[in-house]
Short mmCIF file of C-alpha atoms in Angstrom, two decimals:
data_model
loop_
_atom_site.label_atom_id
_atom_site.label_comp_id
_atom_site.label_asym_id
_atom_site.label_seq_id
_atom_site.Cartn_x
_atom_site.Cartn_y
_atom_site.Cartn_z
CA UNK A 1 -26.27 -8.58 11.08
CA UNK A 2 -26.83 -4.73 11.99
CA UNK A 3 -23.55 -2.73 11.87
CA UNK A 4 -23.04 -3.44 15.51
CA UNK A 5 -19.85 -4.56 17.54
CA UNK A 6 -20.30 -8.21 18.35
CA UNK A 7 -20.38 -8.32 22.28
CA UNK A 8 -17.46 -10.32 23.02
CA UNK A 9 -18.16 -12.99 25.64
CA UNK A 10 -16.29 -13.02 28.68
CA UNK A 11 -14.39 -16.57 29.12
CA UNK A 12 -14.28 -16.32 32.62
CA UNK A 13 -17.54 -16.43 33.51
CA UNK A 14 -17.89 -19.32 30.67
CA UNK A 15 -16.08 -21.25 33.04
CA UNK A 16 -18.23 -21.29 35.64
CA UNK A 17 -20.90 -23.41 36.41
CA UNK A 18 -24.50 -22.49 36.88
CA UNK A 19 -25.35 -22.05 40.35
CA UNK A 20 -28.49 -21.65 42.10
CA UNK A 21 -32.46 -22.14 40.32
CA UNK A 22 -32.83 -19.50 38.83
CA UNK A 23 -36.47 -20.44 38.01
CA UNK A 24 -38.35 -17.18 39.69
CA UNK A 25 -41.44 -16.48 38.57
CA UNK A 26 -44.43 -14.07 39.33
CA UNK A 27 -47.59 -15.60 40.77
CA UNK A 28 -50.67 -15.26 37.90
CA UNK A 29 -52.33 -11.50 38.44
CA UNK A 30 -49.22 -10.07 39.51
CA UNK A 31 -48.24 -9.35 35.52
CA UNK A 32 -50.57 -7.82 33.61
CA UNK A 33 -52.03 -10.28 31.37
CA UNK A 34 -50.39 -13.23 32.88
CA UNK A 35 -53.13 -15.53 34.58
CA UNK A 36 -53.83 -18.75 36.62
CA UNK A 37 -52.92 -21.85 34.63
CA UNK A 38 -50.69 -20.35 32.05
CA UNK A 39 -47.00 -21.20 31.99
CA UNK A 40 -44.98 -18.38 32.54
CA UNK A 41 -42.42 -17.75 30.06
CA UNK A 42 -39.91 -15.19 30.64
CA UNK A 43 -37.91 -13.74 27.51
CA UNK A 44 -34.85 -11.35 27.36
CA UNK A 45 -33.80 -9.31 23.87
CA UNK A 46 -31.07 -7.21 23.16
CA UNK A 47 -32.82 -3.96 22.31
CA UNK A 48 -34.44 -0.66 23.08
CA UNK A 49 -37.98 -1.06 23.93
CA UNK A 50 -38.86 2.09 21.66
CA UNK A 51 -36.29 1.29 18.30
CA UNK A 52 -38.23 -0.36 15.52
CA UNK A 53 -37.04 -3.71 16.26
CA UNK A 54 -37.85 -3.62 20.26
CA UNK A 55 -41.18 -2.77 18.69
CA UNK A 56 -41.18 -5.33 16.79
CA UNK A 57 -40.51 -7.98 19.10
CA UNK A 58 -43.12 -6.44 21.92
CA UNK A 59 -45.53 -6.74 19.16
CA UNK A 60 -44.66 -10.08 18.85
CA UNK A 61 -44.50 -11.02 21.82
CA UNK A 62 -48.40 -9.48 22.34
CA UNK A 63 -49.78 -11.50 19.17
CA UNK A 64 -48.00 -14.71 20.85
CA UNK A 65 -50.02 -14.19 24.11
CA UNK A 66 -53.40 -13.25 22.44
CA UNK A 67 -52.25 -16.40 20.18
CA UNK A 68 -52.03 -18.80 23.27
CA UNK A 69 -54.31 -17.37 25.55
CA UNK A 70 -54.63 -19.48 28.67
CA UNK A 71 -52.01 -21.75 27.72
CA UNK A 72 -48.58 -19.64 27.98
CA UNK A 73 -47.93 -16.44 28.96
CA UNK A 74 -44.64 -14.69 27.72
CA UNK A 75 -43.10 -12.00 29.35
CA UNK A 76 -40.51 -9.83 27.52
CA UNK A 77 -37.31 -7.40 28.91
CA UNK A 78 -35.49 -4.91 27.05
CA UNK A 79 -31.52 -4.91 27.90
CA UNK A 80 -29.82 -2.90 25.37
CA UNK A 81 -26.46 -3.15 24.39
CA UNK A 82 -24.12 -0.40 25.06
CA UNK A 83 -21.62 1.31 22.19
CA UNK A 84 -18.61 -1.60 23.22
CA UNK A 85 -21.89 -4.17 22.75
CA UNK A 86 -21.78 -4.99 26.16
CA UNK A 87 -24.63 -4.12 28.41
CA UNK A 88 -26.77 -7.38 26.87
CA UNK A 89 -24.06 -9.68 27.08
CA UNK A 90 -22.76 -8.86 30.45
CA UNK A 91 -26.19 -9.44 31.89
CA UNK A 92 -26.04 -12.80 30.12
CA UNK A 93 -22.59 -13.28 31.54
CA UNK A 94 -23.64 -12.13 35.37
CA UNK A 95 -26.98 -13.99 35.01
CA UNK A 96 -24.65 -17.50 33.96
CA UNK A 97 -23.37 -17.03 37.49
CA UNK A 98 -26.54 -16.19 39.16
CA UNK A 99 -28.46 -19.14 37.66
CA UNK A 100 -31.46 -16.62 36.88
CA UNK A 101 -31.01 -16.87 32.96
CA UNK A 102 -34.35 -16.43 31.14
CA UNK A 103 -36.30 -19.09 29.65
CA UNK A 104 -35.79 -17.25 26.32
CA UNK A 105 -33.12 -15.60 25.29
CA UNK A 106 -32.03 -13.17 21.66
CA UNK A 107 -28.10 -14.94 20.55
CA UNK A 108 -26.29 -13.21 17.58
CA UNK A 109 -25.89 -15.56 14.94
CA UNK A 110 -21.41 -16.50 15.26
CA UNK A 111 -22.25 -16.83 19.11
CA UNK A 112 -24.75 -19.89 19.18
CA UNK A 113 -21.51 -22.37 19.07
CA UNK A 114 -20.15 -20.35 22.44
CA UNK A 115 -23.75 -19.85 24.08
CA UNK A 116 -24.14 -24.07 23.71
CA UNK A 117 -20.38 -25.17 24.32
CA UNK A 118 -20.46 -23.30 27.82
CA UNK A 119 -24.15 -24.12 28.56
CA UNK A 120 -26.18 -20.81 28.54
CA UNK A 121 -28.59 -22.46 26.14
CA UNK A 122 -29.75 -26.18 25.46
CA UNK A 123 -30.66 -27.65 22.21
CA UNK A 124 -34.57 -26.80 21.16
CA UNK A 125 -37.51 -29.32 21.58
CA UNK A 126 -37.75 -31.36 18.66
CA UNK A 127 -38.78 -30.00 15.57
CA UNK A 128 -40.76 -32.00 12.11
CA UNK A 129 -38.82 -31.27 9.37
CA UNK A 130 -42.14 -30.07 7.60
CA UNK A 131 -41.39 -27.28 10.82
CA UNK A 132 -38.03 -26.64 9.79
CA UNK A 133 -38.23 -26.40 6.50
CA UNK A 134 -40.43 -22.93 6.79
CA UNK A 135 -36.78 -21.59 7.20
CA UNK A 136 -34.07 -20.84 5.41
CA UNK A 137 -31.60 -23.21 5.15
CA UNK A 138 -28.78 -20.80 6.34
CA UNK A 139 -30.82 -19.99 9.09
CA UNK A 140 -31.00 -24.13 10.49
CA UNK A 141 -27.37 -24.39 9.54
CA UNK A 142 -26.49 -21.23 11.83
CA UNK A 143 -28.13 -22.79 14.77
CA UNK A 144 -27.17 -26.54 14.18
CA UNK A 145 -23.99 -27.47 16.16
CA UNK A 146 -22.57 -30.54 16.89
CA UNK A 147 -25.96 -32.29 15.04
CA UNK A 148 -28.44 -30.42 17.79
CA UNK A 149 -31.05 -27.54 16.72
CA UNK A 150 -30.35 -24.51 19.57
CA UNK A 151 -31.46 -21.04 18.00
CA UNK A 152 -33.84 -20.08 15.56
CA UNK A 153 -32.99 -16.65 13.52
CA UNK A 154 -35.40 -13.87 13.83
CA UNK A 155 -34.07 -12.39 11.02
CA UNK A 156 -31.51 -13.18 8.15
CA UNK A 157 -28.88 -10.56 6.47
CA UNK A 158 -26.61 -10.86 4.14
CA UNK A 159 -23.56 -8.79 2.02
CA UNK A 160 -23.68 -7.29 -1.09
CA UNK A 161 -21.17 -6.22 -3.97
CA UNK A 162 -22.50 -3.01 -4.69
CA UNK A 163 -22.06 -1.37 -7.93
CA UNK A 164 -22.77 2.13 -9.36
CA UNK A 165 -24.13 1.88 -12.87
CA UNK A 166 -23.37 4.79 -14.49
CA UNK A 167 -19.77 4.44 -13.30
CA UNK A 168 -19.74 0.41 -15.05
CA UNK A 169 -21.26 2.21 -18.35
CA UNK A 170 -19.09 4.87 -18.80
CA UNK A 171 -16.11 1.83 -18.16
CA UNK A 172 -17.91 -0.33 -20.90
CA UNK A 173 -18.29 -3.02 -18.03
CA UNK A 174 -21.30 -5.57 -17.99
CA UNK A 175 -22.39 -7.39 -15.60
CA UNK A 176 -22.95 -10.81 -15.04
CA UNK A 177 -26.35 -13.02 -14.54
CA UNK A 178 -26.75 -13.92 -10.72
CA UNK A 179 -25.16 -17.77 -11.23
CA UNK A 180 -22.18 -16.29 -12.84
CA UNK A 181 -20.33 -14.33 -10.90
CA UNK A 182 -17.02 -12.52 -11.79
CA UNK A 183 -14.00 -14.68 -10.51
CA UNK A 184 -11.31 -13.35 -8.82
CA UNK A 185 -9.49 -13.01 -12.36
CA UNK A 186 -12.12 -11.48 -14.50
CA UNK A 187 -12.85 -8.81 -11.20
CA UNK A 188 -9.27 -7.74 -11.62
CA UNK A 189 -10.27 -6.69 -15.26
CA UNK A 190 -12.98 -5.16 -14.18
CA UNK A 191 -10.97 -3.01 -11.77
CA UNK A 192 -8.62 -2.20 -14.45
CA UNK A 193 -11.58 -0.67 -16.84
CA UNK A 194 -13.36 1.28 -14.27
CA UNK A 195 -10.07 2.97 -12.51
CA UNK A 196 -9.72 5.26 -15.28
CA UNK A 197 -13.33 6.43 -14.76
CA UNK A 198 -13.33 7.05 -11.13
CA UNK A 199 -10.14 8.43 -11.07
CA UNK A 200 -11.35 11.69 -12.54
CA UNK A 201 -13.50 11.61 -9.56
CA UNK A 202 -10.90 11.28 -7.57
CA UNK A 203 -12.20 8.01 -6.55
CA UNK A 204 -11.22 4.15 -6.19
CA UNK A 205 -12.29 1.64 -8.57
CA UNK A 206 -13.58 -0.06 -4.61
CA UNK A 207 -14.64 1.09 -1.61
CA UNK A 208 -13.55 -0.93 1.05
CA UNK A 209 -11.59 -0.81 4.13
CA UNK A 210 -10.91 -3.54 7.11
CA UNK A 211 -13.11 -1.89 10.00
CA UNK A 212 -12.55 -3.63 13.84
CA UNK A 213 -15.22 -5.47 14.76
CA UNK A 214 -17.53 -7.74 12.81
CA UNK A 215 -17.69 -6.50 9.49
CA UNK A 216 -14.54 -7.49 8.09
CA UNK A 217 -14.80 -11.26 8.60
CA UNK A 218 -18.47 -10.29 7.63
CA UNK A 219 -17.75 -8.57 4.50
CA UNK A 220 -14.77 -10.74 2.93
CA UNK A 221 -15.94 -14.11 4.30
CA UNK A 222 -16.47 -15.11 0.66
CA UNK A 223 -13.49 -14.79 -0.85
CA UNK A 224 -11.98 -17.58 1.43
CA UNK A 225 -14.53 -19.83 1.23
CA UNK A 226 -15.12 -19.47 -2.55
CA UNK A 227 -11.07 -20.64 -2.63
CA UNK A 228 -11.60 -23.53 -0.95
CA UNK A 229 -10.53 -21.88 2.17
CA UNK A 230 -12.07 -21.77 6.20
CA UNK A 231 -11.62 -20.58 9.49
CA UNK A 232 -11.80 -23.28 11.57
CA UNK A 233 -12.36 -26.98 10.81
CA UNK A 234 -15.77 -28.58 11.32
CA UNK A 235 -16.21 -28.92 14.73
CA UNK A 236 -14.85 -25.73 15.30
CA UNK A 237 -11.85 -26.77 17.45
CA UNK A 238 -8.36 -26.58 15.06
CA UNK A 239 -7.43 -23.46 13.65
CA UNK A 240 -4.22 -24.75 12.68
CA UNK A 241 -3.83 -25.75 8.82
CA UNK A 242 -7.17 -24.03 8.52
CA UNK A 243 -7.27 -20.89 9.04
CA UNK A 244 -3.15 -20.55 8.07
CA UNK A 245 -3.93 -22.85 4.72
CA UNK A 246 -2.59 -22.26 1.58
CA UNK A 247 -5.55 -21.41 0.15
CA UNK A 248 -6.46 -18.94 2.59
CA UNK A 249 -2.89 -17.00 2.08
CA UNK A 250 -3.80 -17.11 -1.63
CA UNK A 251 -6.76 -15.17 -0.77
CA UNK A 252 -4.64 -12.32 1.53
CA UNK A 253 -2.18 -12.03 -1.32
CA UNK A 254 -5.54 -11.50 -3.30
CA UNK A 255 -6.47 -8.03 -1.23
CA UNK A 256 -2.85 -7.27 -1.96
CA UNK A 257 -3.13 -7.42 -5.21
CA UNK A 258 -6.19 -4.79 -4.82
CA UNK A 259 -3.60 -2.10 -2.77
CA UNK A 260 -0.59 -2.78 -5.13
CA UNK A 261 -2.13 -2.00 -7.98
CA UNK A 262 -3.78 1.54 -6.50
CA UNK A 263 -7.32 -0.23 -6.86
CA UNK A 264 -8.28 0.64 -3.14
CA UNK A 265 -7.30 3.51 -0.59
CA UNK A 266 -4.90 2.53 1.90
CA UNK A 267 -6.64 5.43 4.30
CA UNK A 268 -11.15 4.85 4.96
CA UNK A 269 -12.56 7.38 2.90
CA UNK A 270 -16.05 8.62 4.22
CA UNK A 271 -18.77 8.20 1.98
CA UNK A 272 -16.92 7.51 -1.15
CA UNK A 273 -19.17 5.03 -2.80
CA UNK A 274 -22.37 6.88 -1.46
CA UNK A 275 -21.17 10.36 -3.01
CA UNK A 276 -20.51 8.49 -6.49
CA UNK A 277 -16.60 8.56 -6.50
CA UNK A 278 -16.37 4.41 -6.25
CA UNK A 279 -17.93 1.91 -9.08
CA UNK A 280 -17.95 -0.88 -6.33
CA UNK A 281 -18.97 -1.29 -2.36
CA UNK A 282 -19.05 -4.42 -0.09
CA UNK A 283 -21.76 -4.05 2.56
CA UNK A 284 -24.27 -5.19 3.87
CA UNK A 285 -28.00 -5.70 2.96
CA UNK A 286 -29.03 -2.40 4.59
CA UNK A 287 -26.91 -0.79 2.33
CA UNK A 288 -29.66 -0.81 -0.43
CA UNK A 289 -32.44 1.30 2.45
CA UNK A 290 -29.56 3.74 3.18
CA UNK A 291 -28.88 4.47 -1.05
CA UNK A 292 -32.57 4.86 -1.76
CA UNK A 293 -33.28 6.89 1.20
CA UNK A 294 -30.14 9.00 1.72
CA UNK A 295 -28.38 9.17 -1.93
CA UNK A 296 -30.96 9.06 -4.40
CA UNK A 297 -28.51 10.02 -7.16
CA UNK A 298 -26.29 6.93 -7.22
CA UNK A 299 -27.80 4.44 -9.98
CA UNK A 300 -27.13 1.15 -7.63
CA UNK A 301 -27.03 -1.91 -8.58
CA UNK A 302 -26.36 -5.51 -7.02
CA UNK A 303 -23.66 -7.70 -8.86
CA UNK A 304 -23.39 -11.08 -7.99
CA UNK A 305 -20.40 -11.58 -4.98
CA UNK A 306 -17.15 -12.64 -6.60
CA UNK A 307 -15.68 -16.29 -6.43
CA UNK A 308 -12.26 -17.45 -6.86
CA UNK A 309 -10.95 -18.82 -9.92
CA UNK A 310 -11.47 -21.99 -8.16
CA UNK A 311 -14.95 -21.66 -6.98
CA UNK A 312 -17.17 -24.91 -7.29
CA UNK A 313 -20.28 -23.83 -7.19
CA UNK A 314 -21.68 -24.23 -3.51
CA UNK A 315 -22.59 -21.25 -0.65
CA UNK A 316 -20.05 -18.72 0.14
CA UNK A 317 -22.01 -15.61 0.71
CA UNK A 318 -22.54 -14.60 4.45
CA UNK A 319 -25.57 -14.59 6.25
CA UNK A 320 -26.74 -14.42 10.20
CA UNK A 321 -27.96 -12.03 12.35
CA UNK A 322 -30.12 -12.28 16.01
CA UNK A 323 -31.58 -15.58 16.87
CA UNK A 324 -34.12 -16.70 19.76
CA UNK A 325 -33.03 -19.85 21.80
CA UNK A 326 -34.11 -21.67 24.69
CA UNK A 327 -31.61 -20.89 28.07
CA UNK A 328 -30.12 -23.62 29.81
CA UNK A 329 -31.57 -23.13 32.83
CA UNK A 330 -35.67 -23.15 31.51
CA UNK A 331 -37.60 -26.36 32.65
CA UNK A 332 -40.21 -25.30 30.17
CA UNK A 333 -38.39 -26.41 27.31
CA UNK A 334 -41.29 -27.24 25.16
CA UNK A 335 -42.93 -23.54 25.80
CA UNK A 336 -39.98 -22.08 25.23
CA UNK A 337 -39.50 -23.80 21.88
CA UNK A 338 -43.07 -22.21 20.93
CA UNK A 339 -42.03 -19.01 21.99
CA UNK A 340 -38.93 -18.97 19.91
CA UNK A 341 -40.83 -20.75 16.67
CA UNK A 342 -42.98 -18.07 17.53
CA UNK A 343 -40.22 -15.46 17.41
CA UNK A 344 -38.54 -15.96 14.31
CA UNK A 345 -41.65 -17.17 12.22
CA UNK A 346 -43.59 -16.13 9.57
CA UNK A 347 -45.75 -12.99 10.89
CA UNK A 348 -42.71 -11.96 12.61
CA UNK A 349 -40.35 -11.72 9.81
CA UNK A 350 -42.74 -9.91 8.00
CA UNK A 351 -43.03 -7.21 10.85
CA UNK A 352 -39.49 -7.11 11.16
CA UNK A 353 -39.12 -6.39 7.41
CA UNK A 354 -41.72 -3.58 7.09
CA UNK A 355 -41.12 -2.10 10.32
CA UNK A 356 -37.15 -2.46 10.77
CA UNK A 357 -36.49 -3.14 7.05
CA UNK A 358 -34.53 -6.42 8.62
CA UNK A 359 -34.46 -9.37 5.99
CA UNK A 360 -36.86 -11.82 7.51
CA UNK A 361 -35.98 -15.52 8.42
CA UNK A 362 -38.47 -17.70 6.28
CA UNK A 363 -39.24 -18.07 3.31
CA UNK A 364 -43.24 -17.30 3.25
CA UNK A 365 -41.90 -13.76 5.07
CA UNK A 366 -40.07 -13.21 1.50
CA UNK A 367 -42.35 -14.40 -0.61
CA UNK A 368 -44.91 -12.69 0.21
CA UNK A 369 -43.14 -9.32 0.28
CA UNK A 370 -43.13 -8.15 -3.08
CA UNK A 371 -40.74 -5.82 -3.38
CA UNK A 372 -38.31 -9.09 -3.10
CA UNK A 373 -39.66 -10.10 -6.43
CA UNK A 374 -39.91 -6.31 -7.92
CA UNK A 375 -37.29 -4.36 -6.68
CA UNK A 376 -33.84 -6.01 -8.85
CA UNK A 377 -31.63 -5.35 -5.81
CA UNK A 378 -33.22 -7.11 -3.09
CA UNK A 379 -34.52 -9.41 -5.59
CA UNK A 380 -30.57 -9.79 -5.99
CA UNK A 381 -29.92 -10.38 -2.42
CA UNK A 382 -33.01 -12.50 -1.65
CA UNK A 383 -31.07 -15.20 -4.36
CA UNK A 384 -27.94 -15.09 -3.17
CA UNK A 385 -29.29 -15.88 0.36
CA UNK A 386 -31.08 -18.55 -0.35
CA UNK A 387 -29.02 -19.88 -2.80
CA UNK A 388 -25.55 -19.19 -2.11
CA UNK A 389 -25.69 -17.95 1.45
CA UNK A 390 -23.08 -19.61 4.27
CA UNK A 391 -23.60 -19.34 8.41
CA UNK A 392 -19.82 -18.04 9.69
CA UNK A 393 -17.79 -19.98 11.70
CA UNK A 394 -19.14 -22.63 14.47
CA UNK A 395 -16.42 -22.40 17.44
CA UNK A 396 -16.44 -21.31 20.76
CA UNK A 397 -14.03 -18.97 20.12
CA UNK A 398 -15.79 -17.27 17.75
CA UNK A 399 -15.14 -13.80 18.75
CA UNK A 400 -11.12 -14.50 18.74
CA UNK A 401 -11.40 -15.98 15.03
CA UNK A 402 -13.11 -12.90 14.00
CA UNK A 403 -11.05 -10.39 15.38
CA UNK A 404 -8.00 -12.28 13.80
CA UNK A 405 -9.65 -12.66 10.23
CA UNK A 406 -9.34 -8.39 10.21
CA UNK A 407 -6.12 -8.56 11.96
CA UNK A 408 -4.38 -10.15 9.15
CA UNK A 409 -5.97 -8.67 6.36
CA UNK A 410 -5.46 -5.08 8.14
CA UNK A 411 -1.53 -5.82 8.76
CA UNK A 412 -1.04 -7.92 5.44
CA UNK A 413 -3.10 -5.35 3.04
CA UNK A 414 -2.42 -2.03 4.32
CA UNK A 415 1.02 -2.00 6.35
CA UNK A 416 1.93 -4.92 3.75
CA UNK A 417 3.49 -7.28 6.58
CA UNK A 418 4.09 -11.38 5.50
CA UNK A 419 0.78 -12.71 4.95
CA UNK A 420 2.33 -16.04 6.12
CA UNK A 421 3.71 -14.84 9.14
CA UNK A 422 0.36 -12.79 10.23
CA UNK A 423 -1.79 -16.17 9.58
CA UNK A 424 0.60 -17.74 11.54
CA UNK A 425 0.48 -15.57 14.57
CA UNK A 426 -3.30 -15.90 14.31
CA UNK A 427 -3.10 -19.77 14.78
CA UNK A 428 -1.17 -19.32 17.55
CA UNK A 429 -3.46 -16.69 19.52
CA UNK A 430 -6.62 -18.80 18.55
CA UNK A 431 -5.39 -21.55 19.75
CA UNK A 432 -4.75 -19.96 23.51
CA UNK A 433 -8.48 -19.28 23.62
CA UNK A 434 -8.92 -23.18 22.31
CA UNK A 435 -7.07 -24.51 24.87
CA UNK A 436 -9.72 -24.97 27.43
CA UNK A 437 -12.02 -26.52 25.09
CA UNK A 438 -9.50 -29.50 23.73
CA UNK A 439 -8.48 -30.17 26.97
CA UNK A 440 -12.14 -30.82 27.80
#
């Protein structure tokens, strides 16, 4: 995940069905490069031709046509997204309408679940495990639902907890190996010894606020799910008793705890980690690029994410990004599986990684980066995502769930409202966008 808005996915046209073919198609000469007896695959992505990653992916989409010469013939559009993140999905909605989806087509990670439940894209051709297994295991788990393979990642991301060390040194704070992390109890000591320290920065022991959009269910994920706690139950259809649990409102009155005892600012403060007036950030993997390039002063460092008290062990750090899947309307489902193998493999993680700095989806593309293996930060990340690193939520809905996840921790945490009550109110507005899916 970039720090986008998540284009939210508009139900109505979910509810239609596809009309019309769809299946147009140049005749061979009338692309460049495209020629008689190739099948013609046609592929849509969500960026700007001339960004790093549009480069990336018309570079990859050039190496897969020299690749299969004579055989297939892909042929790649650029629809940005606009500021709202629309632009990209609206054509995708419109396009649902029209019949003329793609045969190819970019899905953020959370959305796969809402792309397959209202049948934009179809599960993939069947893949050897020896095939799969080239991938990260967070990256078959985000495109896995209801037991069928639809979406391959391109790319993989993940969160980190952020520390600065001089800040932890001058607190007499150590830090602790990568398969120990602080629990939620021993984090609140932390917080204790470095608040002296920052505060004659004029700092917070934390930086961290509960943005709109994705980051918030992005960022804090792992808190609930270390606790025992989820969003939505397993086949992402009941909300109710999951996402209002008790062990979820034991994680709210957690970020309370945080506020109550002056740890955090109740008001975003700009910068406040990055000018070195915070020991600790949450943020995502590109946070380590924008230090090293931007505020070469801060001595960073990666700490492992925190658990609850009553973590057992298993994957709670987030992951997912943009993922390649086959549309529903492509009758070229075994060249369009190709393609998106193709896509998110090996040589295109690695271009994606030294071109866009974008964490790559395999794990050849890691390995044989070294600066995964020399560089302690992303050496940090790289083994909490493959080791501890959890797709969000699978619902249709997706979008709703998010938006509610930083709904109650904004009104709980900051305008201190009943954590009960807000968790509540969340069931309750998840489960008007559910309705249409029970009732199916």
């Amino acid at each position: 995940m970039k720090k986008r808005t998540v284009g939210v996915l508009l139900a109505a046209f979910f509810a239609m069905a596809l009309t019309g073919c769809g299946d147009k198609q140049p005749q061979p000469g009338e692309v460049k490069g495209y020629d008689k007896g190739e099948e013609y695959l046609s592929i849509w992505v969500h960026s700007i031709e001339d960004t790093e990653e549009g480069q990336c992916y018309r570079k990859s989409v050039d190496a897969f046509n020299k690749k299969y010469d004579g055989k297939y013939f892909a042929d790649i559009e650029f629809i940005p997204r606009n500021d709202s993140g629309g632009g990209y999905s609206d054509k995708i909605n419109a396009s649902v309408m029209s019949g003329d989806l793609p045969d190819v087509l970019t899905v953020d990670g959370p959305n796969i679940a809402a792309y397959a439940e209202n049948g934009i894209i179809q599960p993939l051709a069947k893949l050897t495990d020896e095939e799969k297994s080239v991938y990260l295991d967070s990256i078959i788990q985000q495109g896995t639902y209801n037991n069928k393979l639809y979406a391959l990642g391109a790319m993989e991301s993940s969160v980190g907890l952020y520390y600065n060390k001089d800040i932890l040194a001058e607190a007499g704070v150590e830090v602790p190996d990568a398969d120990h992390p602080w629990t939620w109890s021993e984090f609140t000591e932390v917080l204790k010894k470095v608040q002296p320290v920052v505060e004659k920065k004029k700092g917070y022991a934390p930086d961290m606020t509960f943005p709109t959009g994705e980051a918030t269910i992005y960022y804090y994920a792992p808190f609930f799910w270390s606790n025992g706690g989820d969003f939505v139950n397993k086949d992402g259809l009941k909300v109710n008793g999951v996402f209002n649990s008790k062990e979820n409102l034991e994680t709210v009155n957690y970020f309370k705890s945080f506020l109550d005892n002056g740890y955090m600012s109740k008001v975003q403060i700009t910068d406040l980690f990055e000018s070195g007036r915070a020991a600790f950030k949450f943020d995502g993997a590109w946070e380590v690029n924008t230090i090293y390039n931007n505020y070469p002063d801060v001595n960073l460092g990666v700490a492992p994410y925190v658990v609850s008290d009553n973590w057992d062990g298993g994957r709670y750090t987030p992951t997912g990004s943009w993922a390649f899947a086959a549309s529903s309307k492509t009758k070229k489902l075994k060249g369009a599986t190709k393609l998106v193998q193709w896509m998110s493999g090996v040589e295109s993680g690695k271009r994606l990684w030294d071109e866009s700095k974008s964490f790559p989806s395999t794990y050849e593309a890691f390995e044989s980066s070294p600066i995964f293996e020399e560089d302690e930060n992303y050496k940090a990340l790289y083994h909490q995502l493959s080791k501890y690193g959890h797709p969000r939520s699978k619902t249709p809905v997706y979008p709703q769930v998010s938006a509610s996840v930083q709904e109650v921790l904004e009104n709980s945490v900051l305008t201190d409202k009943d954590a009960k009550t807000e968790l509540d109110k969340s069931v309750e507005r998840i489960n008007a966008k559910l309705k249409r899916y029970v009732m199916k």
